[in-house]
mmCIF file of C-alpha atoms and ligand atoms in Angstrom:
data_model
loop_
_atom_site.group_PDB
_atom_site.id
_atom_site.type_symbol
_atom_site.label_atom_id
_atom_site.label_comp_id
_atom_site.label_asym_id
_atom_site.label_seq_id
_atom_site.Cartn_x
_atom_site.Cartn_y
_atom_site.Cartn_z
ATOM 1 C CA UNK P 497 15.998 60.684 90.103
ATOM 2 C CA UNK P 498 15.129 62.371 86.760
ATOM 3 C CA UNK P 499 14.909 66.156 87.098
ATOM 4 C CA UNK P 500 13.440 67.968 84.133
ATOM 5 C CA UNK P 501 14.710 71.525 84.473
ATOM 6 C CA UNK P 502 14.850 73.100 80.988
ATOM 7 C CA UNK P 503 18.283 73.958 79.641
ATOM 8 C CA UNK P 504 19.082 77.338 78.039
ATOM 9 C CA UNK P 505 18.242 77.692 74.356
ATOM 10 C CA UNK P 506 20.540 79.734 72.138
ATOM 11 C CA UNK P 507 17.853 80.524 69.501
ATOM 12 C CA UNK P 508 18.816 84.028 68.385
ATOM 13 C CA UNK P 509 22.540 83.340 68.205
ATOM 14 C CA UNK P 510 21.861 80.268 66.078
ATOM 15 C CA UNK P 511 19.636 82.224 63.631
ATOM 16 C CA UNK P 512 22.450 84.733 63.147
ATOM 17 C CA UNK P 513 25.034 81.976 62.613
ATOM 18 C CA UNK P 514 22.803 80.241 60.045
ATOM 19 C CA UNK P 515 22.311 83.465 58.051
ATOM 20 C CA UNK P 516 26.032 84.284 58.051
ATOM 21 C CA UNK P 517 27.084 80.763 57.053
ATOM 22 C CA UNK P 518 24.554 80.538 54.217
ATOM 23 C CA UNK P 519 25.428 83.965 52.826
ATOM 24 C CA UNK P 520 29.111 83.080 52.822
ATOM 25 C CA UNK P 521 28.790 79.515 51.520
ATOM 26 C CA UNK P 522 26.367 80.188 48.677
ATOM 27 C CA UNK P 523 28.363 83.214 47.445
ATOM 28 C CA UNK P 524 31.575 81.144 47.269
ATOM 29 C CA UNK P 525 33.020 79.317 44.241
ATOM 30 C CA UNK P 526 32.572 76.386 44.507
ATOM 31 C CA UNK P 527 29.475 76.694 46.705
ATOM 32 C CA UNK P 528 29.437 75.058 50.125
ATOM 33 C CA UNK P 529 27.341 74.838 53.287
ATOM 34 C CA UNK P 530 28.883 73.842 56.656
ATOM 35 C CA UNK P 531 27.823 70.392 57.824
ATOM 36 C CA UNK P 532 26.619 71.623 61.248
ATOM 37 C CA UNK P 533 23.594 73.009 59.336
ATOM 38 C CA UNK P 534 22.342 69.404 58.982
ATOM 39 C CA UNK P 535 21.412 69.186 62.649
ATOM 40 C CA UNK P 536 18.097 70.932 63.151
ATOM 41 C CA UNK P 537 15.343 68.797 64.697
ATOM 42 C CA UNK P 538 14.445 67.034 61.423
ATOM 43 C CA UNK P 539 18.125 66.506 60.532
ATOM 44 C CA UNK P 540 18.933 65.072 63.976
ATOM 45 C CA UNK P 541 16.033 62.613 63.603
ATOM 46 C CA UNK P 542 17.304 61.603 60.143
ATOM 47 C CA UNK P 543 20.827 61.176 61.522
ATOM 48 C CA UNK P 544 19.480 58.874 64.257
ATOM 49 C CA UNK P 545 17.837 56.816 61.468
ATOM 50 C CA UNK P 546 21.137 56.715 59.543
ATOM 51 C CA UNK P 547 22.877 55.177 62.547
ATOM 52 C CA UNK P 548 20.478 52.197 62.322
ATOM 53 C CA UNK P 549 20.936 51.551 58.582
ATOM 54 C CA UNK P 550 22.588 48.280 57.510
ATOM 55 C CA UNK P 551 24.980 50.186 55.211
ATOM 56 C CA UNK P 552 26.062 52.667 57.924
ATOM 57 C CA UNK P 553 28.552 50.396 59.721
ATOM 58 C CA UNK P 554 30.103 53.182 61.855
ATOM 59 C CA UNK P 555 27.713 53.263 64.820
ATOM 60 C CA UNK P 556 27.319 49.529 65.329
ATOM 61 C CA UNK P 557 31.061 48.932 64.823
ATOM 62 C CA UNK P 558 32.006 51.498 67.460
ATOM 63 C CA UNK P 559 29.316 50.143 69.778
ATOM 64 C CA UNK P 560 30.829 46.650 69.330
ATOM 65 C CA UNK P 561 34.237 48.010 70.365
ATOM 66 C CA UNK P 562 32.687 49.496 73.522
ATOM 67 C CA UNK P 563 30.778 46.274 74.253
ATOM 68 C CA UNK P 564 34.042 44.351 74.221
ATOM 69 C CA UNK P 565 36.428 46.879 75.759
ATOM 70 C CA UNK P 566 34.478 49.385 77.912
ATOM 71 C CA UNK P 567 35.803 47.832 81.157
ATOM 72 C CA UNK P 568 39.425 47.964 79.952
ATOM 73 C CA UNK P 569 39.004 51.547 78.692
ATOM 74 C CA UNK P 570 37.623 52.722 82.022
ATOM 75 C CA UNK P 571 40.285 50.877 84.037
ATOM 76 C CA UNK P 572 43.049 52.411 81.917
ATOM 77 C CA UNK P 573 41.605 55.934 82.187
ATOM 78 C CA UNK P 574 40.993 55.700 85.942
ATOM 79 C CA UNK P 575 44.329 54.065 86.844
ATOM 80 C CA UNK P 576 43.083 53.477 90.392
ATOM 81 C CA UNK P 577 41.478 56.918 90.879
ATOM 82 C CA UNK P 578 37.879 58.139 90.577
ATOM 83 C CA UNK P 579 36.673 59.229 87.145
ATOM 84 C CA UNK P 580 34.433 62.047 86.043
ATOM 85 C CA UNK P 581 33.271 61.710 82.426
ATOM 86 C CA UNK P 582 32.685 64.610 80.000
ATOM 87 C CA UNK P 583 31.486 64.237 76.419
ATOM 88 C CA UNK P 584 31.856 66.600 73.442
ATOM 89 C CA UNK P 585 28.857 66.696 71.088
ATOM 90 C CA UNK P 586 27.008 64.129 73.174
ATOM 91 C CA UNK P 587 23.698 64.191 71.234
ATOM 92 C CA UNK P 588 21.534 61.302 72.402
ATOM 93 C CA UNK P 589 24.536 59.755 74.255
ATOM 94 C CA UNK P 590 23.412 56.308 73.199
ATOM 95 C CA UNK P 591 26.726 54.375 72.988
ATOM 96 C CA UNK P 592 28.038 56.366 75.952
ATOM 97 C CA UNK P 593 25.861 54.309 78.273
ATOM 98 C CA UNK P 594 28.206 51.324 77.904
ATOM 99 C CA UNK P 595 31.102 53.426 79.235
ATOM 100 C CA UNK P 596 29.003 55.060 81.960
ATOM 101 C CA UNK P 597 27.769 51.647 83.108
ATOM 102 C CA UNK P 598 31.352 50.309 83.216
ATOM 103 C CA UNK P 599 32.539 53.345 85.225
ATOM 104 C CA UNK P 600 29.654 53.262 87.697
ATOM 105 C CA UNK P 601 30.126 49.498 88.194
ATOM 106 C CA UNK P 602 33.716 50.274 89.143
ATOM 107 C CA UNK P 603 33.268 53.317 91.385
ATOM 108 C CA UNK P 604 29.545 53.701 92.231
ATOM 109 C CA UNK P 605 28.595 57.394 91.995
ATOM 110 C CA UNK P 606 29.695 58.971 88.706
ATOM 111 C CA UNK P 607 29.360 62.525 87.407
ATOM 112 C CA UNK P 608 28.689 62.724 83.656
ATOM 113 C CA UNK P 609 28.959 66.099 81.866
ATOM 114 C CA UNK P 610 27.592 65.883 78.309
ATOM 115 C CA UNK P 611 28.015 68.957 76.088
ATOM 116 C CA UNK P 612 25.997 69.690 72.973
ATOM 117 C CA UNK P 613 24.409 72.589 71.077
ATOM 118 C CA UNK P 614 21.021 70.870 71.293
ATOM 119 C CA UNK P 615 19.285 71.475 74.637
ATOM 120 C CA UNK P 616 16.494 69.054 73.726
ATOM 121 C CA UNK P 617 18.941 66.197 72.958
ATOM 122 C CA UNK P 618 20.721 66.825 76.279
ATOM 123 C CA UNK P 619 17.468 66.899 78.255
ATOM 124 C CA UNK P 620 16.355 63.604 76.714
ATOM 125 C CA UNK P 621 19.787 62.030 77.367
ATOM 126 C CA UNK P 622 19.799 63.254 80.992
ATOM 127 C CA UNK P 623 16.327 61.889 81.736
ATOM 128 C CA UNK P 624 17.070 58.518 80.139
ATOM 129 C CA UNK P 625 20.510 58.011 81.670
ATOM 130 C CA UNK P 626 19.442 58.977 85.192
ATOM 131 C CA UNK P 627 16.495 56.601 84.874
ATOM 132 C CA UNK P 628 18.596 53.698 83.584
ATOM 133 C CA UNK P 629 21.798 54.242 85.577
ATOM 134 C CA UNK P 630 20.815 55.484 89.038
ATOM 135 C CA UNK P 631 24.456 55.937 90.163
ATOM 136 C CA UNK P 632 25.128 58.383 87.336
ATOM 137 C CA UNK P 633 24.425 62.063 87.946
ATOM 138 C CA UNK P 634 24.105 63.981 84.663
ATOM 139 C CA UNK P 635 25.205 67.639 84.554
ATOM 140 C CA UNK P 636 24.517 68.724 80.937
ATOM 141 C CA UNK P 637 25.957 71.865 79.348
ATOM 142 C CA UNK P 638 24.476 73.557 76.261
ATOM 143 C CA UNK P 639 27.704 74.511 74.542
ATOM 144 C CA UNK P 640 29.317 74.670 71.128
ATOM 145 C CA UNK P 641 32.682 73.056 71.792
ATOM 146 C CA UNK P 642 34.044 74.379 68.481
ATOM 147 C CA UNK P 643 33.856 77.974 69.734
ATOM 148 C CA UNK P 644 33.886 77.643 73.544
ATOM 149 C CA UNK P 645 35.359 74.996 75.777
ATOM 150 C CA UNK P 646 35.147 75.571 79.520
ATOM 151 C CA UNK P 647 35.257 72.338 81.462
ATOM 152 C CA UNK P 648 35.728 73.610 85.005
ATOM 153 C CA UNK P 649 38.042 72.038 87.558
ATOM 154 C CA UNK P 650 38.003 68.539 88.975
ATOM 155 C CA UNK P 651 38.445 67.523 92.618
ATOM 156 C CA UNK P 652 41.763 66.244 94.010
ATOM 157 C CA UNK P 653 42.149 62.528 93.323
ATOM 158 C CA UNK P 654 39.676 62.698 90.434
ATOM 159 C CA UNK P 655 40.523 62.208 86.753
ATOM 160 C CA UNK P 656 38.486 63.578 83.902
ATOM 161 C CA UNK P 657 37.903 61.335 80.921
ATOM 162 C CA UNK P 658 36.555 63.230 77.904
ATOM 163 C CA UNK P 659 34.696 61.260 75.262
ATOM 164 C CA UNK P 660 34.785 62.422 71.679
ATOM 165 C CA UNK P 661 33.260 59.492 69.881
ATOM 166 C CA UNK P 662 31.123 58.618 66.846
ATOM 167 C CA UNK P 663 33.775 59.879 64.403
ATOM 168 C CA UNK P 664 32.433 63.409 64.943
ATOM 169 C CA UNK P 665 35.990 64.698 64.648
ATOM 170 C CA UNK P 666 36.021 63.385 61.074
ATOM 171 C CA UNK P 667 33.615 66.132 60.012
ATOM 172 C CA UNK P 668 36.308 68.765 60.663
ATOM 173 C CA UNK P 669 39.260 69.657 58.453
ATOM 174 C CA UNK P 670 42.433 68.029 59.863
ATOM 175 C CA UNK P 671 43.813 71.407 61.071
ATOM 176 C CA UNK P 672 40.531 72.293 62.832
ATOM 177 C CA UNK P 673 40.335 68.803 64.337
ATOM 178 C CA UNK P 674 43.854 69.122 65.742
ATOM 179 C CA UNK P 675 43.020 72.540 67.216
ATOM 180 C CA UNK P 676 39.874 71.222 68.906
ATOM 181 C CA UNK P 677 41.994 68.519 70.540
ATOM 182 C CA UNK P 678 44.632 71.029 71.594
ATOM 183 C CA UNK P 679 42.010 73.344 73.126
ATOM 184 C CA UNK P 680 40.593 70.382 75.000
ATOM 185 C CA UNK P 681 44.024 69.367 76.284
ATOM 186 C CA UNK P 682 44.534 72.917 77.606
ATOM 187 C CA UNK P 683 41.484 72.367 79.844
ATOM 188 C CA UNK P 684 42.797 69.113 81.285
ATOM 189 C CA UNK P 685 45.247 68.138 84.052
ATOM 190 C CA UNK P 686 48.060 65.561 83.919
ATOM 191 C CA UNK P 687 46.500 62.086 84.132
ATOM 192 C CA UNK P 688 43.218 63.209 82.498
ATOM 193 C CA UNK P 689 42.433 61.590 79.169
ATOM 194 C CA UNK P 690 40.416 61.435 75.981
ATOM 195 C CA UNK P 691 38.689 58.551 74.220
ATOM 196 C CA UNK P 692 38.546 59.468 70.557
ATOM 197 C CA UNK P 693 36.418 57.400 68.141
ATOM 198 C CA UNK P 694 37.380 57.624 64.450
ATOM 199 C CA UNK P 695 36.359 55.908 61.244
ATOM 200 C CA UNK P 696 39.227 54.303 59.315
ATOM 201 C CA UNK P 697 39.976 54.379 55.569
ATOM 202 C CA UNK P 698 38.650 51.319 53.746
ATOM 203 C CA UNK P 699 37.452 50.247 50.308
ATOM 204 C CA UNK P 700 35.136 52.493 48.340
ATOM 205 C CA UNK P 701 32.705 49.538 47.983
ATOM 206 C CA UNK P 702 32.001 49.798 51.712
ATOM 207 C CA UNK P 703 32.319 53.554 52.112
ATOM 208 C CA UNK P 704 30.005 54.762 49.329
ATOM 209 C CA UNK P 705 26.911 52.711 50.325
ATOM 210 C CA UNK P 706 27.360 53.949 53.915
ATOM 211 C CA UNK P 707 26.703 57.446 52.529
ATOM 212 C CA UNK P 708 24.237 56.413 49.802
ATOM 213 C CA UNK P 709 21.879 53.895 51.378
ATOM 214 C CA UNK P 710 19.232 52.002 49.437
ATOM 215 C CA UNK P 711 16.350 53.616 51.374
ATOM 216 C CA UNK P 712 17.504 57.150 50.581
ATOM 217 C CA UNK P 713 17.755 58.223 54.236
ATOM 218 C CA UNK P 714 21.190 59.808 53.713
ATOM 219 C CA UNK P 715 19.894 61.579 50.589
ATOM 220 C CA UNK P 716 17.006 62.970 52.680
ATOM 221 C CA UNK P 717 19.501 64.003 55.397
ATOM 222 C CA UNK P 718 21.621 65.843 52.817
ATOM 223 C CA UNK P 719 18.594 67.552 51.222
ATOM 224 C CA UNK P 720 17.157 68.483 54.615
ATOM 225 C CA UNK P 721 19.689 71.303 54.669
ATOM 226 C CA UNK P 722 17.770 72.911 51.766
ATOM 227 C CA UNK P 723 14.475 72.445 53.584
ATOM 228 C CA UNK P 724 16.059 74.032 56.663
ATOM 229 C CA UNK P 725 16.963 77.105 54.596
ATOM 230 C CA UNK P 726 13.375 77.185 53.296
ATOM 231 C CA UNK P 727 12.018 77.020 56.864
ATOM 232 C CA UNK P 728 14.440 79.377 58.568
ATOM 233 C CA UNK P 729 15.413 81.856 55.858
ATOM 234 C CA UNK P 730 12.341 81.833 53.585
ATOM 235 C CA UNK P 731 14.408 80.235 50.791
ATOM 236 C CA UNK P 732 12.646 78.614 47.834
ATOM 237 C CA UNK P 733 14.722 75.476 47.250
ATOM 238 C CA UNK P 734 13.001 72.617 45.452
ATOM 239 C CA UNK P 735 14.804 69.540 46.902
ATOM 240 C CA UNK P 736 13.936 67.362 43.873
ATOM 241 C CA UNK P 737 15.857 69.794 41.672
ATOM 242 C CA UNK P 738 19.055 68.565 43.410
ATOM 243 C CA UNK P 739 20.671 65.115 43.449
ATOM 244 C CA UNK P 740 22.476 63.621 46.459
ATOM 245 C CA UNK P 741 26.121 62.963 45.403
ATOM 246 C CA UNK P 742 28.507 61.180 47.773
ATOM 247 C CA UNK P 743 32.111 60.989 46.476
ATOM 248 C CA UNK P 744 35.171 59.151 47.833
ATOM 249 C CA UNK P 745 38.157 61.530 47.619
ATOM 250 C CA UNK P 746 41.048 59.074 48.050
ATOM 251 C CA UNK P 747 43.753 61.749 47.976
ATOM 252 C CA UNK P 748 42.202 63.587 50.931
ATOM 253 C CA UNK P 749 40.983 60.320 52.512
ATOM 254 C CA UNK P 750 37.439 61.623 52.921
ATOM 255 C CA UNK P 751 33.879 61.019 51.834
ATOM 256 C CA UNK P 752 32.417 64.218 50.449
ATOM 257 C CA UNK P 753 28.700 64.881 50.253
ATOM 258 C CA UNK P 754 27.402 67.257 47.611
ATOM 259 C CA UNK P 755 24.017 68.430 46.342
ATOM 260 C CA UNK P 756 24.085 68.644 42.565
ATOM 261 C CA UNK P 757 21.715 70.903 40.661
ATOM 262 C CA UNK P 758 19.821 68.877 38.050
ATOM 263 C CA UNK P 759 19.231 71.977 35.908
ATOM 264 C CA UNK P 760 19.965 75.674 35.499
ATOM 265 C CA UNK P 761 17.982 77.425 38.228
ATOM 266 C CA UNK P 762 17.839 80.546 40.404
ATOM 267 C CA UNK P 763 16.785 80.201 44.039
ATOM 268 C CA UNK P 764 15.644 83.179 46.139
ATOM 269 C CA UNK P 765 16.449 83.427 49.840
ATOM 270 C CA UNK P 766 14.080 86.022 51.271
ATOM 271 C CA UNK P 767 15.743 86.643 54.654
ATOM 272 C CA UNK P 768 19.099 87.304 52.975
ATOM 273 C CA UNK P 769 17.703 89.282 50.006
ATOM 274 C CA UNK P 770 19.776 86.936 47.859
ATOM 275 C CA UNK P 771 19.268 85.187 44.504
ATOM 276 C CA UNK P 772 21.528 82.155 44.021
ATOM 277 C CA UNK P 773 22.188 80.925 40.483
ATOM 278 C CA UNK P 774 23.036 77.290 39.700
ATOM 279 C CA UNK P 775 24.261 75.884 36.423
ATOM 280 C CA UNK P 776 23.233 72.313 35.450
ATOM 281 C CA UNK P 777 25.499 69.899 37.381
ATOM 282 C CA UNK P 778 26.753 72.650 39.714
ATOM 283 C CA UNK P 779 27.290 71.402 43.260
ATOM 284 C CA UNK P 780 26.968 72.587 46.837
ATOM 285 C CA UNK P 781 29.598 70.825 48.978
ATOM 286 C CA UNK P 782 27.770 69.998 52.217
ATOM 287 C CA UNK P 783 30.073 67.682 54.205
ATOM 288 C CA UNK P 784 33.488 66.063 54.533
ATOM 289 C CA UNK P 785 33.830 62.891 56.548
ATOM 290 C CA UNK P 786 37.515 62.065 57.015
ATOM 291 C CA UNK P 787 38.588 58.428 57.242
ATOM 292 C CA UNK P 788 41.842 58.067 59.143
ATOM 293 C CA UNK P 789 44.806 55.884 58.229
ATOM 294 C CA UNK P 790 46.768 53.867 60.821
ATOM 295 C CA UNK P 791 48.966 56.104 62.971
ATOM 296 C CA UNK P 792 47.280 59.313 61.830
ATOM 297 C CA UNK P 793 45.018 59.745 64.870
ATOM 298 C CA UNK P 794 47.838 58.960 67.264
ATOM 299 C CA UNK P 795 49.998 61.613 65.530
ATOM 300 C CA UNK P 796 47.171 64.157 65.833
ATOM 301 C CA UNK P 797 46.713 63.351 69.534
ATOM 302 C CA UNK P 798 50.425 63.783 70.076
ATOM 303 C CA UNK P 799 50.457 67.147 68.281
ATOM 304 C CA UNK P 800 47.638 68.277 70.593
ATOM 305 C CA UNK P 801 49.690 67.342 73.672
ATOM 306 C CA UNK P 802 48.244 63.923 74.541
ATOM 307 C CA UNK P 803 50.296 60.723 74.885
ATOM 308 C CA UNK P 804 48.544 58.107 72.738
ATOM 309 C CA UNK P 805 48.283 55.241 75.187
ATOM 310 C CA UNK P 806 46.131 52.523 73.562
ATOM 311 C CA UNK P 807 44.019 51.976 70.421
ATOM 312 C CA UNK P 808 41.172 49.470 70.200
ATOM 313 C CA UNK P 809 39.685 48.392 66.842
ATOM 314 C CA UNK P 810 37.073 45.907 65.628
ATOM 315 C CA UNK P 811 38.151 42.609 63.984
ATOM 316 C CA UNK P 812 37.846 44.054 60.464
ATOM 317 C CA UNK P 813 39.871 47.163 61.351
ATOM 318 C CA UNK P 814 37.060 49.473 60.207
ATOM 319 C CA UNK P 815 36.836 51.761 63.234
ATOM 320 C CA UNK P 816 39.219 52.773 66.019
ATOM 321 C CA UNK P 817 38.873 54.143 69.538
ATOM 322 C CA UNK P 818 42.112 55.737 70.795
ATOM 323 C CA UNK P 819 42.905 56.614 74.388
ATOM 324 C CA UNK P 820 45.248 59.574 74.861
ATOM 325 C CA UNK P 821 46.436 60.859 78.204
ATOM 326 C CA UNK P 822 47.755 64.237 79.367
ATOM 327 C CA UNK P 823 51.356 63.535 80.401
ATOM 328 C CA UNK P 824 52.951 64.892 83.580
ATOM 329 C CA UNK P 825 55.006 67.557 81.832
ATOM 330 C CA UNK P 826 51.869 69.644 81.100
HETATM 331 C C1 AVI L 840 28.168 62.715 62.448
HETATM 332 N N1 AVI L 840 29.108 62.195 61.461
HETATM 333 C C2 AVI L 840 30.156 61.419 62.104
HETATM 334 C C3 AVI L 840 28.470 61.480 60.342
HETATM 335 C C4 AVI L 840 29.547 60.936 59.365
HETATM 336 O O1 AVI L 840 29.496 59.747 59.074
HETATM 337 O O2 AVI L 840 30.410 61.709 58.960
HETATM 338 C C5 AVI L 840 27.483 62.355 59.600
HETATM 339 C C6 AVI L 840 26.883 61.682 58.397
HETATM 340 N N2 AVI L 840 26.837 62.168 57.190
HETATM 341 C C7 AVI L 840 26.242 61.333 56.392
HETATM 342 N N3 AVI L 840 25.910 60.246 57.067
HETATM 343 C C8 AVI L 840 26.288 60.460 58.357
#
């Protein structure tokens, strides 16, 4: 049942966004680059490799939670009605299959609406899911949920469950994260829900290796942003002139990733007509990955207008999946 119609590609808009973000971030003090720049084709492949690393516990821990609780999650979200499942930032939709399988076991035909900025990731996910789960119809949407969120209506007697998993929300500042959830809630009806997967705060001895693996895959992922600027903006970054620096910021409860200049250097970016100067040890802040503390996610869900209904964690309490529901008063 795999159909391979190509999805729209937002090439020109993305080129403009990249140029604007790089101009702004590399003129700032301290310098920064937004973490969405990681995810070109090479960066997405490196991220997939990260998810398989022994040090990167997040993906396998969340998958373990789904393996144990997918049936209970689906039953709670459906509450006797039919479900339709949407997903924000679906990517390869790998762990999602456990939830889709549980829902289609329960109700037969299931509509799955994954949303992502990457048309190629969505096409691959659609072909694979429709091949492996014949009761699941995939209706992908190429969409940046941080700037647009248009879910469309559901049928009477149907509940929408939106998945926002993989700790993707942790890459946003807490205020932005709360606003994304509120915008989502505004698109939902009473009884609809969200499953939100978040990484939890834990000891630095576990956190740092997860972002500084022995094989250097995360370092390559971090430095790929420089190679992307070389490819797309004619920049002249020499990746070896920068060191990968992950830092645990306990006060903010986040892992920060930085690229640290090993020497004084000036880098030209042809497409922006820009020369960027770096002092020795000067950093570009490339990512924040927030690690939530107990009760924090539930409070954020509540602020956004969801009733936190249930939280599932693994035995070590490293990762949490929270179910929030839109209450009747909305
Ligand atoms: C996508 N996101 C949840 C990852 C994280 O852990 O914050 C991105 C990542 N950065 C370095 N390793 C993985």
